Every structure is written in structure tokens, then in C-alpha cells.
Amino acid sequence: MRTFADLDAELVRCRACPRLVEWREGVAGTKAAFAGQEYWARPVPGFGAEDAALAVVGLAPSAHGANRTGRMFTGDPSGDFLFRVLYEVGLASRPVSAAIGDGLTLRGTRLVSPVRCAPPENRPTPAERDTCRHWLADELDLLRPTLRSIVVLGAFGWQALLPVLSAAGWPVPKPRPAFAHGARMQVGDLAVFGCYHVSPRNVQTGRVTQPMVVSAFTAAASAAGLI
Ligand code: SF4
């Protein structure tokens, strides 16, 4: 039977998107603050519990965040914000995710993204999103026995996720509901929540605040039976 370790071992060797392979490897060390650091520069596996009841679907690794550290949402301002929220809701053992091996654990929660390689300007193309879709599908398939709730951060993740759920047999309504912050959709045994992405732009403009995101995660954690 396929395991998360099997999946991750295959994923980190993926080179299916030439533009993203070139970018993820080419940006290594180009930011002065991280010059001299060894970058992960490969596809980024999911992070968290292998029997998660709650999944968080983001967008893609950032060039100097997860593409540098090798751990989902780790090493950039979006991740700093997200881990503060996870800690406040009681889903993370600490409010800071520093690096692989720092001892941080997530309770009943797994972080994934629909595109696993860092894209230029954080914008994957539709073709890259579709090419990467099977990795998300495979990860959700492994989580399926325990998965009860998903928080989707932003419209990109929402549009990427719903076809995966449909293809896997979850009864997603037709036409597919549009993304909105605060949206909640029940698809069979799975509750799906929309939440604005915790990007620096959204945070700096006040479009998204920590209480807003804590509220969304509290609802999702409750639906998952985690709180
Ligand atoms: S984005 Fe996904 S499909 Fe494309 S190279 Fe990376 S892991 Fe492979």
C-alpha cells in the first residue's frame, strides 16, 4: 500500500513543469538575506499529521520560503502568519515554524498546496496547476479515511481543489460554488471552508486580519472534531 513516504519520495523527483523547475532552482540564494544558504529547490511535500482530520490548501511554495526551507509555509511572512493562527486555535505545538527538524508538530492537521514548486511572482499558470493536480489528489486520497474538513486559502486553491474533490467522488455541487471568504460547503462527509489567503498583500491592506483567519480555522477545526 502506498504511504506518505512513498508519495513524497516520488514528488520530490518531479520535473514535469519546465518553467517551474528552472525557477525553483534558479532563485536559490538570489535574495541577499539568504545568500549562502542551501535551498531545498525541489517540490515541497505536505506537512503535518498523516491521519489529519483537517487539511489546509494554499497556493504554491514561495521562492525564498518553502522553496528554501523545504517545509510547507515555512520561512516567509505568509507562513509566519499562518502558524500564529494554528497555534492560537490549538493546532500547532508552537507559533513559529523555523525549519525542518525544529520539533514543531501539528495536531490533526496537514498543510498542502495545489502546486508544489515555487512559481515566478507566486503565479502558476493554469497548465502548471493542472499538471500538478495529481499530487494533491494522491495526498487527499491518503488522508481520506480521516479527513473531515478543509480550509482553502484563496481563490486559486479553491479552483484547484474542487475538480480534485469531484474526480475523487465527493459530491461537489454543479455549477461549482464560487470562492468567498467565509464560504462553507458541505460535500458528503467533508466540510470545505473558504478563507482569504494570508499573503503579505492581504495582511498589509487589512483585507485579512488574524481574528478573521482564527475564526475560519476555529470553524473548520470544530467541523473536523479537533476542538
Ligand atoms: S509544480 Fe507539481 S507537477 Fe510541476 S514540477 Fe512541480 S511537483 Fe511536478
Coordinates of C-alpha atoms and ligand atoms in Angstrom, one line a residue:
M1 CA 0.0 0.0 0.0
R2 CA 1.3 3.5 -0.9
T3 CA 2.3 5.6 2.1
F4 CA 3.0 9.3 2.6
A5 CA 6.7 8.5 2.4
D6 CA 6.2 6.8 -0.9
L7 CA 4.3 9.7 -2.2
D8 CA 6.9 12.3 -1.0
A9 CA 9.8 10.3 -2.4
E10 CA 8.1 10.4 -5.9
L11 CA 7.0 14.0 -5.6
V12 CA 10.5 15.5 -4.8
R13 CA 11.8 14.0 -8.0
C14 CA 9.1 15.6 -10.2
R15 CA 10.3 17.8 -13.1
A16 CA 7.1 17.9 -15.1
C17 CA 6.9 21.7 -15.4
P18 CA 10.0 23.1 -17.1
R19 CA 9.3 26.8 -16.2
L20 CA 8.9 26.0 -12.5
V21 CA 11.9 23.6 -12.4
E22 CA 14.0 26.4 -13.9
W23 CA 12.6 29.0 -11.4
R24 CA 12.8 26.9 -8.3
E25 CA 16.4 26.0 -8.9
G26 CA 17.4 29.4 -10.3
V27 CA 16.2 31.6 -7.4
A28 CA 18.3 29.7 -4.8
G29 CA 20.4 32.2 -2.9
T30 CA 19.4 35.2 -5.0
K31 CA 17.9 37.0 -2.0
A32 CA 20.6 38.8 -0.1
A33 CA 19.2 37.8 3.3
F34 CA 19.6 34.2 2.4
A35 CA 22.7 34.2 0.3
G36 CA 24.9 31.3 1.1
Q37 CA 22.1 29.2 2.4
E38 CA 21.4 25.8 0.8
Y39 CA 17.9 25.9 -0.8
W40 CA 15.6 23.0 -1.0
A41 CA 14.8 23.9 -4.6
R42 CA 12.5 20.9 -5.2
P43 CA 8.8 20.2 -5.0
V44 CA 7.6 20.7 -1.4
P45 CA 5.8 17.8 0.3
G46 CA 2.8 18.2 2.6
F47 CA 3.5 18.9 6.3
G48 CA 1.6 17.6 9.3
A49 CA -0.4 14.7 10.6
E50 CA -0.7 11.7 8.4
D51 CA -4.1 11.0 9.9
A52 CA -5.3 14.6 9.7
A53 CA -8.9 15.5 10.1
L54 CA -8.2 19.0 8.8
A55 CA -6.3 19.9 5.6
V56 CA -5.2 23.4 4.7
V57 CA -4.9 24.0 0.9
G58 CA -2.7 27.0 0.0
L59 CA -1.4 28.1 -3.4
A60 CA 2.3 27.3 -4.0
P61 CA 5.6 27.5 -2.2
S62 CA 7.3 30.9 -2.2
A63 CA 10.7 31.3 -3.7
H64 CA 12.5 32.1 -0.5
G65 CA 10.1 30.4 1.9
A66 CA 9.2 26.8 1.4
N67 CA 11.4 26.6 -1.7
R68 CA 14.3 27.5 0.7
T69 CA 13.3 25.5 3.8
G70 CA 11.7 22.5 2.2
R71 CA 8.7 22.7 4.5
M72 CA 5.2 23.9 3.6
F73 CA 4.5 27.6 4.7
T74 CA 7.9 27.8 6.4
G75 CA 10.3 30.7 6.1
D76 CA 8.1 33.5 4.7
P77 CA 5.6 36.1 6.1
S78 CA 2.6 34.1 5.0
G79 CA 3.8 31.1 7.0
D80 CA 4.6 33.3 10.0
F81 CA 1.0 34.5 10.0
L82 CA -0.5 31.0 9.4
F83 CA 1.5 29.3 12.2
R84 CA 0.4 32.0 14.7
V85 CA -3.2 31.2 13.8
L86 CA -2.7 27.5 14.0
Y87 CA -1.1 27.9 17.5
E88 CA -3.9 30.2 18.7
V89 CA -6.5 27.6 17.6
G90 CA -4.6 24.8 19.2
L91 CA -3.5 23.0 16.1
A92 CA 0.3 23.7 16.2
S93 CA 2.6 23.0 19.1
R94 CA 4.4 26.3 18.7
P95 CA 3.6 29.7 17.0
V96 CA 6.7 29.6 14.9
S97 CA 7.8 27.3 12.1
A98 CA 11.6 27.7 11.7
A99 CA 12.9 24.8 9.7
I100 CA 12.7 21.0 9.1
G101 CA 13.8 19.4 12.4
D102 CA 12.7 22.2 14.7
G103 CA 10.4 19.9 16.6
L104 CA 7.2 21.7 15.6
T105 CA 4.2 19.4 15.3
L106 CA 0.6 19.9 14.0
R107 CA -2.4 18.3 15.8
G108 CA -4.8 16.5 13.4
T109 CA -3.8 19.0 10.6
R110 CA -1.9 18.8 7.3
L111 CA -0.7 21.6 5.1
V112 CA -0.7 21.0 1.4
S113 CA -0.7 23.1 -1.8
P114 CA -2.1 22.5 -5.2
V115 CA 1.1 23.5 -6.9
R116 CA 4.3 22.1 -5.3
C117 CA 7.0 24.2 -6.9
A118 CA 7.7 27.9 -6.4
P119 CA 6.3 29.9 -9.4
P120 CA 7.6 33.3 -10.6
E121 CA 5.6 36.1 -8.9
N122 CA 3.6 33.4 -7.0
R123 CA 1.5 32.8 -10.1
P124 CA 1.4 29.3 -11.6
T125 CA -0.2 29.0 -15.0
P126 CA -3.5 27.0 -15.4
A127 CA -1.4 24.4 -17.2
E128 CA 1.0 24.1 -14.3
R129 CA -1.9 23.9 -11.9
D130 CA -3.4 21.1 -13.9
T131 CA -0.1 19.2 -14.3
C132 CA 0.4 19.3 -10.5
R133 CA -3.2 18.2 -9.7
H134 CA -2.5 14.5 -9.3
W135 CA -0.1 15.1 -6.4
L136 CA -2.9 16.9 -4.5
A137 CA -5.3 14.1 -5.5
D138 CA -3.0 11.5 -4.3
E139 CA -2.4 13.2 -0.9
L140 CA -6.1 13.7 -0.3
D141 CA -6.6 10.0 -1.2
L142 CA -4.2 9.0 1.6
L143 CA -5.9 11.4 4.0
R144 CA -9.4 10.4 3.0
P145 CA -10.1 7.9 5.9
T146 CA -9.7 10.6 8.5
L147 CA -10.3 13.9 6.6
R148 CA -13.4 15.8 7.6
S149 CA -12.6 19.4 6.9
I150 CA -10.6 21.6 4.6
V151 CA -9.6 25.3 4.8
V152 CA -8.8 26.7 1.4
L153 CA -6.7 29.9 1.4
G154 CA -7.7 31.9 -1.6
A155 CA -9.5 31.6 -4.9
F156 CA -6.6 29.8 -6.7
G157 CA -6.6 26.9 -4.2
W158 CA -10.4 26.8 -4.3
Q159 CA -10.5 26.4 -8.1
A160 CA -7.7 23.9 -8.0
L161 CA -9.3 21.8 -5.2
L162 CA -12.9 21.4 -6.3
P163 CA -12.1 19.4 -9.5
V164 CA -9.9 17.1 -7.4
L165 CA -12.8 16.5 -4.9
S166 CA -15.2 15.9 -7.8
A167 CA -12.9 13.4 -9.5
A168 CA -12.5 11.6 -6.2
G169 CA -16.2 11.2 -5.8
W170 CA -17.1 13.9 -3.3
P171 CA -20.4 15.4 -4.3
V172 CA -19.4 18.9 -5.3
P173 CA -22.4 20.9 -6.5
K174 CA -22.8 21.9 -10.1
P175 CA -22.2 24.6 -11.0
R176 CA -19.3 24.8 -8.6
P177 CA -19.7 27.4 -5.9
A178 CA -17.5 30.5 -6.2
F179 CA -14.8 31.2 -3.7
A180 CA -15.6 33.7 -0.9
H181 CA -14.1 34.4 2.5
G182 CA -16.4 32.8 4.9
A183 CA -17.9 30.3 2.4
R184 CA -18.8 26.9 3.8
M185 CA -19.6 24.0 1.5
Q186 CA -20.6 20.5 2.7
V187 CA -19.6 17.8 0.2
G188 CA -20.6 14.4 1.7
D189 CA -18.6 13.9 4.9
L190 CA -16.3 16.8 4.1
A191 CA -16.8 20.5 5.2
V192 CA -14.9 22.9 2.9
F193 CA -14.2 26.5 4.1
G194 CA -13.1 29.5 2.1
C195 CA -10.6 31.9 3.7
Y196 CA -8.6 34.8 2.2
H197 CA -5.0 33.9 1.6
V198 CA -2.7 35.1 4.3
S199 CA -0.4 36.8 1.8
P200 CA 1.6 39.9 2.9
R201 CA -0.5 42.0 0.5
N202 CA -3.8 40.8 2.0
V203 CA -2.4 41.4 5.6
Q204 CA -0.9 44.8 4.9
T205 CA -4.0 46.1 3.2
G206 CA -6.2 44.9 6.1
R207 CA -8.2 42.6 3.8
V208 CA -7.4 39.8 6.1
T209 CA -6.8 40.0 9.8
Q210 CA -5.7 37.4 12.4
P211 CA -9.1 37.4 14.1
M212 CA -10.8 36.7 10.7
V213 CA -8.5 33.8 10.0
V214 CA -8.7 32.4 13.5
S215 CA -12.5 32.4 13.1
A216 CA -12.3 30.5 9.9
F217 CA -9.9 27.9 11.4
T218 CA -11.9 27.6 14.5
A219 CA -15.0 26.7 12.4
A220 CA -13.0 24.2 10.4
A221 CA -11.3 22.6 13.4
S222 CA -14.7 22.3 15.0
A223 CA -16.2 20.6 11.9
A224 CA -13.2 18.2 12.0
G225 CA -13.8 17.3 15.6
L226 CA -10.5 18.8 16.7
I227 CA -11.9 21.3 19.1
Ligands
SF4_1 S1 4.6 22.0 -10.0 FE1 4.0 19.9 -9.5 S2 3.9 18.9 -11.5 FE2 5.1 20.8 -11.8 S3 7.2 20.1 -11.5 FE3 6.5 20.8 -9.5 S4 5.7 19.0 -8.5 FE4 5.9 18.5 -10.6

